[in-house]
Tab-separated table of C-alpha atoms in Angstrom:
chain	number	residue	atom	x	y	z
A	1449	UNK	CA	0.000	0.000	0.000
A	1450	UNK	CA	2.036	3.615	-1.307
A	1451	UNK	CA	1.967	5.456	1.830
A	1452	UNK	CA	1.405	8.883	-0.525
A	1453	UNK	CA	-1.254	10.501	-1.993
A	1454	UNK	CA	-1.858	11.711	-4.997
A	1455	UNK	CA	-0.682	15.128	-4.043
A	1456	UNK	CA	2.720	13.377	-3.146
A	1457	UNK	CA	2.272	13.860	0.508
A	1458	UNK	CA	2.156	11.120	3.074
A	1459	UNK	CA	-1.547	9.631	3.795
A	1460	UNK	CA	-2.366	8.710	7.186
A	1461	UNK	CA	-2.885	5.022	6.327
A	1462	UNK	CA	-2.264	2.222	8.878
A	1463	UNK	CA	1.031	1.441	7.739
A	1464	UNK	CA	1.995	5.149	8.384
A	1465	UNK	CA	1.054	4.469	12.398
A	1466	UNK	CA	2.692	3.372	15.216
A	1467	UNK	CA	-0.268	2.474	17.583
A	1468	UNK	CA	1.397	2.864	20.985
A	1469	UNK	CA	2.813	6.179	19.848
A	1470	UNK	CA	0.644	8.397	18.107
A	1471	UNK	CA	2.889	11.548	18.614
A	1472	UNK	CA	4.878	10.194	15.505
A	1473	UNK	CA	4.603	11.710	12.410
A	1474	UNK	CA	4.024	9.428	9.310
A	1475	UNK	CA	7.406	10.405	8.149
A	1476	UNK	CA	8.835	9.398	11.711
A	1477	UNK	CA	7.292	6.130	11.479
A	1478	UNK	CA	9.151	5.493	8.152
A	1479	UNK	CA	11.944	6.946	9.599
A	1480	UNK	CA	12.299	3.881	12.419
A	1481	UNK	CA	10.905	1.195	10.503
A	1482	UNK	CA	13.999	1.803	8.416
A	1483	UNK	CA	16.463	2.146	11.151
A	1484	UNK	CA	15.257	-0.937	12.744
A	1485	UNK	CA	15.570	-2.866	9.919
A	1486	UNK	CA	19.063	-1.968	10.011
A	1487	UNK	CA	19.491	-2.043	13.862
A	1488	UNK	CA	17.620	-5.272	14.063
A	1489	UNK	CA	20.849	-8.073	13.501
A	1490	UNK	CA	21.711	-10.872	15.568
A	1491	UNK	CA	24.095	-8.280	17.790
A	1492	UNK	CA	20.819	-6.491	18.839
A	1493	UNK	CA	19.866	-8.982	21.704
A	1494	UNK	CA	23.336	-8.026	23.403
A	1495	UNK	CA	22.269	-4.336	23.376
A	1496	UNK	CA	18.875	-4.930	25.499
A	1497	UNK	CA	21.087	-7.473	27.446
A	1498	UNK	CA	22.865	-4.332	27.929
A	1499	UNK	CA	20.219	-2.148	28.794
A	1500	UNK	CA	18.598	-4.447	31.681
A	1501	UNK	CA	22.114	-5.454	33.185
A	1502	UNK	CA	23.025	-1.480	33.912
A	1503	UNK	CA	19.282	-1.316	35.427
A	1504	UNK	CA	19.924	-4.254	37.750
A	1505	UNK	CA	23.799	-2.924	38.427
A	1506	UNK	CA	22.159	0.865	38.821
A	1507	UNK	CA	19.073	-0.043	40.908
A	1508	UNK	CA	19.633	-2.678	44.207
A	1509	UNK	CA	15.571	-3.662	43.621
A	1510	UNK	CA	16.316	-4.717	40.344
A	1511	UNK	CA	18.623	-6.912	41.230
A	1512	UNK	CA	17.224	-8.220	44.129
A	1513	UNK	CA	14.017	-9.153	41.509
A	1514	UNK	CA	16.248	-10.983	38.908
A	1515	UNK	CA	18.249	-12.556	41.886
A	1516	UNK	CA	15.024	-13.975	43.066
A	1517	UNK	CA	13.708	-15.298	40.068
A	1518	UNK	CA	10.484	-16.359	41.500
A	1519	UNK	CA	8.108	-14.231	38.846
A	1520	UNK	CA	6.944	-14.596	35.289
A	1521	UNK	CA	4.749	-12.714	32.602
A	1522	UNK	CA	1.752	-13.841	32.148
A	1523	UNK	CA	1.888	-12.928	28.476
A	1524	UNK	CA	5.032	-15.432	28.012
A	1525	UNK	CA	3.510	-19.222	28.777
A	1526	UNK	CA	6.957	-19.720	28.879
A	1527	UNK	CA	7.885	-17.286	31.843
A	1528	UNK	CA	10.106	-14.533	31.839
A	1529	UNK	CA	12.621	-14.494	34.849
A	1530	UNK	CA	16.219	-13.641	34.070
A	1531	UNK	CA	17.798	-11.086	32.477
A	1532	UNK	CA	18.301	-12.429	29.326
A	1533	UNK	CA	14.973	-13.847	29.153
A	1534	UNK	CA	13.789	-10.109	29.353
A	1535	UNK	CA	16.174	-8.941	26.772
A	1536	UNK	CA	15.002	-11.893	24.412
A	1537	UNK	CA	11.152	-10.822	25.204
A	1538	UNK	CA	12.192	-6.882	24.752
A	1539	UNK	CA	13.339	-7.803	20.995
A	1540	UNK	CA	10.026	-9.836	19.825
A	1541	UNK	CA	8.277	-6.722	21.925
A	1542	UNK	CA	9.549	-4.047	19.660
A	1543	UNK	CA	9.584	-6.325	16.786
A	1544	UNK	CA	5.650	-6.402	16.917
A	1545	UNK	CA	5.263	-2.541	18.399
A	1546	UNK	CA	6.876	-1.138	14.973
A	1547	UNK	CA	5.210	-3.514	13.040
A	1548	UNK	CA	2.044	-1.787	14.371
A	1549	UNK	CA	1.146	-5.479	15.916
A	1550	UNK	CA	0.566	-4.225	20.101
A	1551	UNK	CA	-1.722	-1.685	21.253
A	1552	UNK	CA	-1.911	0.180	24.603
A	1553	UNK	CA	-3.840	-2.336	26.710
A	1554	UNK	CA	-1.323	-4.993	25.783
A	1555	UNK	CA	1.314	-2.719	27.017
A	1556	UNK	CA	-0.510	-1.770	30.629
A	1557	UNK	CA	-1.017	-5.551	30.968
A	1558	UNK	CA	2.558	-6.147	30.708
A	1559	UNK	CA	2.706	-3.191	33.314
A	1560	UNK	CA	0.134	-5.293	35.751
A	1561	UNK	CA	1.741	-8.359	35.741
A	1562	UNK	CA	4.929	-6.467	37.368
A	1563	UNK	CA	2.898	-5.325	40.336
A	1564	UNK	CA	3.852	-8.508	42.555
A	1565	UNK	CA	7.144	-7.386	42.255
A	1566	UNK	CA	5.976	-3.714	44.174
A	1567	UNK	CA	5.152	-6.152	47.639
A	1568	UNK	CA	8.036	-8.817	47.522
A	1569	UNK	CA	10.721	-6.061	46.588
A	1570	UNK	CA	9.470	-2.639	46.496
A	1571	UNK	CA	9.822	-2.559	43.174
A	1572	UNK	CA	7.971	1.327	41.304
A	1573	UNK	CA	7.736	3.723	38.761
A	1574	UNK	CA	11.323	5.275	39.748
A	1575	UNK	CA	12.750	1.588	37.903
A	1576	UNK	CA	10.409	2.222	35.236
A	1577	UNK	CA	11.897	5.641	35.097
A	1578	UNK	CA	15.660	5.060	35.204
A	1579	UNK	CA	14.977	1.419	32.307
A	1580	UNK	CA	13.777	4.360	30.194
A	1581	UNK	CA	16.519	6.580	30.556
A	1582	UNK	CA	18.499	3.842	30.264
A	1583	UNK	CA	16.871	2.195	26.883
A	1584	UNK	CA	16.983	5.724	25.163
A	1585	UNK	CA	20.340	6.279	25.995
A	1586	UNK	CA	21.688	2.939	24.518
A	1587	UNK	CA	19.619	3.105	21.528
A	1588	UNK	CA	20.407	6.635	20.388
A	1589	UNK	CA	24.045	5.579	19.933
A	1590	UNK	CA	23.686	2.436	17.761
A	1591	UNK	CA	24.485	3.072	13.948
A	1592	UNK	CA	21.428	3.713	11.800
A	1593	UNK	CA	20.111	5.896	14.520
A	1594	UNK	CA	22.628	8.185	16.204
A	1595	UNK	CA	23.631	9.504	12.778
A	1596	UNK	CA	20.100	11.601	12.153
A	1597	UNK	CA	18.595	13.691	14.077
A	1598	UNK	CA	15.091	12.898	13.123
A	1599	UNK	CA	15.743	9.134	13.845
A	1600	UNK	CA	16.731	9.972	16.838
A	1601	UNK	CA	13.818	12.106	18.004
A	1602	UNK	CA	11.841	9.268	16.636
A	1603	UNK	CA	13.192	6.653	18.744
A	1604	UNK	CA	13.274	8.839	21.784
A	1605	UNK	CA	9.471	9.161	21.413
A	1606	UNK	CA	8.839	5.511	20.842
A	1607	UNK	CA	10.608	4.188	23.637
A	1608	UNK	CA	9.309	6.699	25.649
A	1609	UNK	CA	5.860	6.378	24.712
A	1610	UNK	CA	5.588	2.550	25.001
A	1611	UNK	CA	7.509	2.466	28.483
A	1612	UNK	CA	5.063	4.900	29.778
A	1613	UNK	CA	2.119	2.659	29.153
A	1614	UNK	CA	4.129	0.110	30.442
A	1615	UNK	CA	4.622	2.098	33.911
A	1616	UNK	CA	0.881	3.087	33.763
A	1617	UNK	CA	-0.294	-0.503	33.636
A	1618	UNK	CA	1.658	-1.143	37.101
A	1619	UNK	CA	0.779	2.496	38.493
A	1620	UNK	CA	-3.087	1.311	38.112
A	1621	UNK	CA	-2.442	-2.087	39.648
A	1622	UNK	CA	-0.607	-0.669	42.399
A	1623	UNK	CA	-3.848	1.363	43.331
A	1624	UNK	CA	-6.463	-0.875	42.576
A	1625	UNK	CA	-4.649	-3.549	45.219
A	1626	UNK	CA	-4.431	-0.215	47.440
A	1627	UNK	CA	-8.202	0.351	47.594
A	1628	UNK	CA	-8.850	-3.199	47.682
A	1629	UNK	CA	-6.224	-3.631	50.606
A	1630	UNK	CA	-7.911	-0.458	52.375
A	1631	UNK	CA	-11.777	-1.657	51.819
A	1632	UNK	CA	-10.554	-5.461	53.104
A	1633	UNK	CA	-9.339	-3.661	56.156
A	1634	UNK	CA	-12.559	-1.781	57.172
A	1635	UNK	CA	-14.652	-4.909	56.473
A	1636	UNK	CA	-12.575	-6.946	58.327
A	1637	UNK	CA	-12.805	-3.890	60.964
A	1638	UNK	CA	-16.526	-3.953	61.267
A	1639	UNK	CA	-16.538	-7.938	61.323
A	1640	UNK	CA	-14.458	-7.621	64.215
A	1641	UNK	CA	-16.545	-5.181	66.311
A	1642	UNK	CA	-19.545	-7.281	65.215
A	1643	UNK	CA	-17.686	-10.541	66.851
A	1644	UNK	CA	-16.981	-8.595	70.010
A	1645	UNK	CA	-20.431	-7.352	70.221
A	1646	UNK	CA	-21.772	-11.022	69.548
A	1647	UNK	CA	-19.815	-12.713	72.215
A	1648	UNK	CA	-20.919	-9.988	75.399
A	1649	UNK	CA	-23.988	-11.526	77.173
A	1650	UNK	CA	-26.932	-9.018	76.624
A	1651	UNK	CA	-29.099	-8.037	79.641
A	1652	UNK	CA	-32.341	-7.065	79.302
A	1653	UNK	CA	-34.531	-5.152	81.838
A	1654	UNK	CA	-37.973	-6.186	82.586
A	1655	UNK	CA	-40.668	-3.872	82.815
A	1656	UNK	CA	-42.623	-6.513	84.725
A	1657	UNK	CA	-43.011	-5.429	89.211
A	1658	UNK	CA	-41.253	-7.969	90.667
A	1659	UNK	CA	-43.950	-9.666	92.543
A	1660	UNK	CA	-41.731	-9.547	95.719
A	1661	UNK	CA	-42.135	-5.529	96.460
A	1662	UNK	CA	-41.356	-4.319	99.647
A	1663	UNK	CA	-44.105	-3.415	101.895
A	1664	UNK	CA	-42.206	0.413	101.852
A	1665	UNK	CA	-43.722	0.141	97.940
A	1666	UNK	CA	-40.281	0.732	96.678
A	1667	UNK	CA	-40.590	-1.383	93.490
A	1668	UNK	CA	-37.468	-3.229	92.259
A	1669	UNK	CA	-37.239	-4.849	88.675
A	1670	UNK	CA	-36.223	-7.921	87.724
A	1671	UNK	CA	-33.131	-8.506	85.517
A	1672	UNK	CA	-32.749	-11.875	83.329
């Protein structure tokens, strides 16, 4: 499909789109589909190798997540645990986002399934921050990218754009275990008072004269 019109200009066609980034020009697009294609050999994988192994040297939580090993994606059957299992994942990942194959909800699920790392290791957005300084900063110096200018605004717009879905899938997982966490607590508050309640004998006073009054006609009242 000619991505130009008959006017010569660029047509806003599918193939001219990034999903996950719509702050790219059509001309941007082209721009990285054709730098990838250069980028994208078998010496790529040791780049995003790269990228994740200064994260985990950079940021103790990192490491203390890849050291544990005891997570997985849920959108890899296979699991994804170590570091090079991430940078493997990372290249079929951008393979499909410039292809225009992944949309935003795929990206905030990848997002979610990180949250169980935020209450075994304290794992939050500042590691999503510093992976994305990180990521830009490696891939703005490879060849076929550092030597344009436009490339490399493109790229630094991708990378940023699809890591920041990626961080806002895990930001809104993070709360919605919060307010779940917070309205668990007050139920189990109010169960709580209701057991102590349940568990105090209850007296009730009797309206009835007991039969027994005093000749003095002070009138007592019977409690059962």
């Amino acid at each position: 499909m000619s991505g130009r019109d008959r006017s010569g200009s660029i047509s806003l066609s599918p193939r001219n789109v990034i999903p996950v980034c719509s702050q790219l020009t059509p001309s941007q697009v082209s721009v990285v589909r054709r730098s990838w294609r250069h980028i994208n050999t078998k010496g790529l994988i040791i780049v995003l190798t790269r990228c994740f192994s200064r994260l985990e040297s950079n940021c103790p939580i990192v490491s203390q997540c890849f050291q544990s090993a005891t997570y997985s994606l849920s959108t890899n059957p296979n699991g994804v645990r170590t570091v090079a299992d991430h940078a493997k994942y990372l290249l079929q990942l951008l393979d499909k986002i410039i292809e225009g194959d992944v949309d935003s909800e795929f990206l905030r699920e990848i997002g979610a399934n990180h949250v169980c790392l935020k209450h075994e290791s304290g794992f939050s957005t500042q590691e999503w921050d510093r992976f994305q300084e990180i990521m830009v900063e490696v891939i703005l110096k490879q060849d076929g990218v550092k030597q344009s200018k436009e490339t490399s605004r493109a790229w630094r717009l991708l990378i940023c754009s699809f890591i920041e879905l990626i961080r806002d899938g895990f930001d809104a997982q993070v709360r919605q275990f919060r307010r779940k966490h917070s309205f668990n607590a007050h139920v189990q508050y109010f169960e709580n008072i209701e057991k102590r309640v349940g568990v105090c004998p209850s007296r009730k006073i009797s309206l009835n004269v007991d039969p027994r009054t005093p000749p003095n006609g002070v009138r007592k009242y019977s409690q059962y």
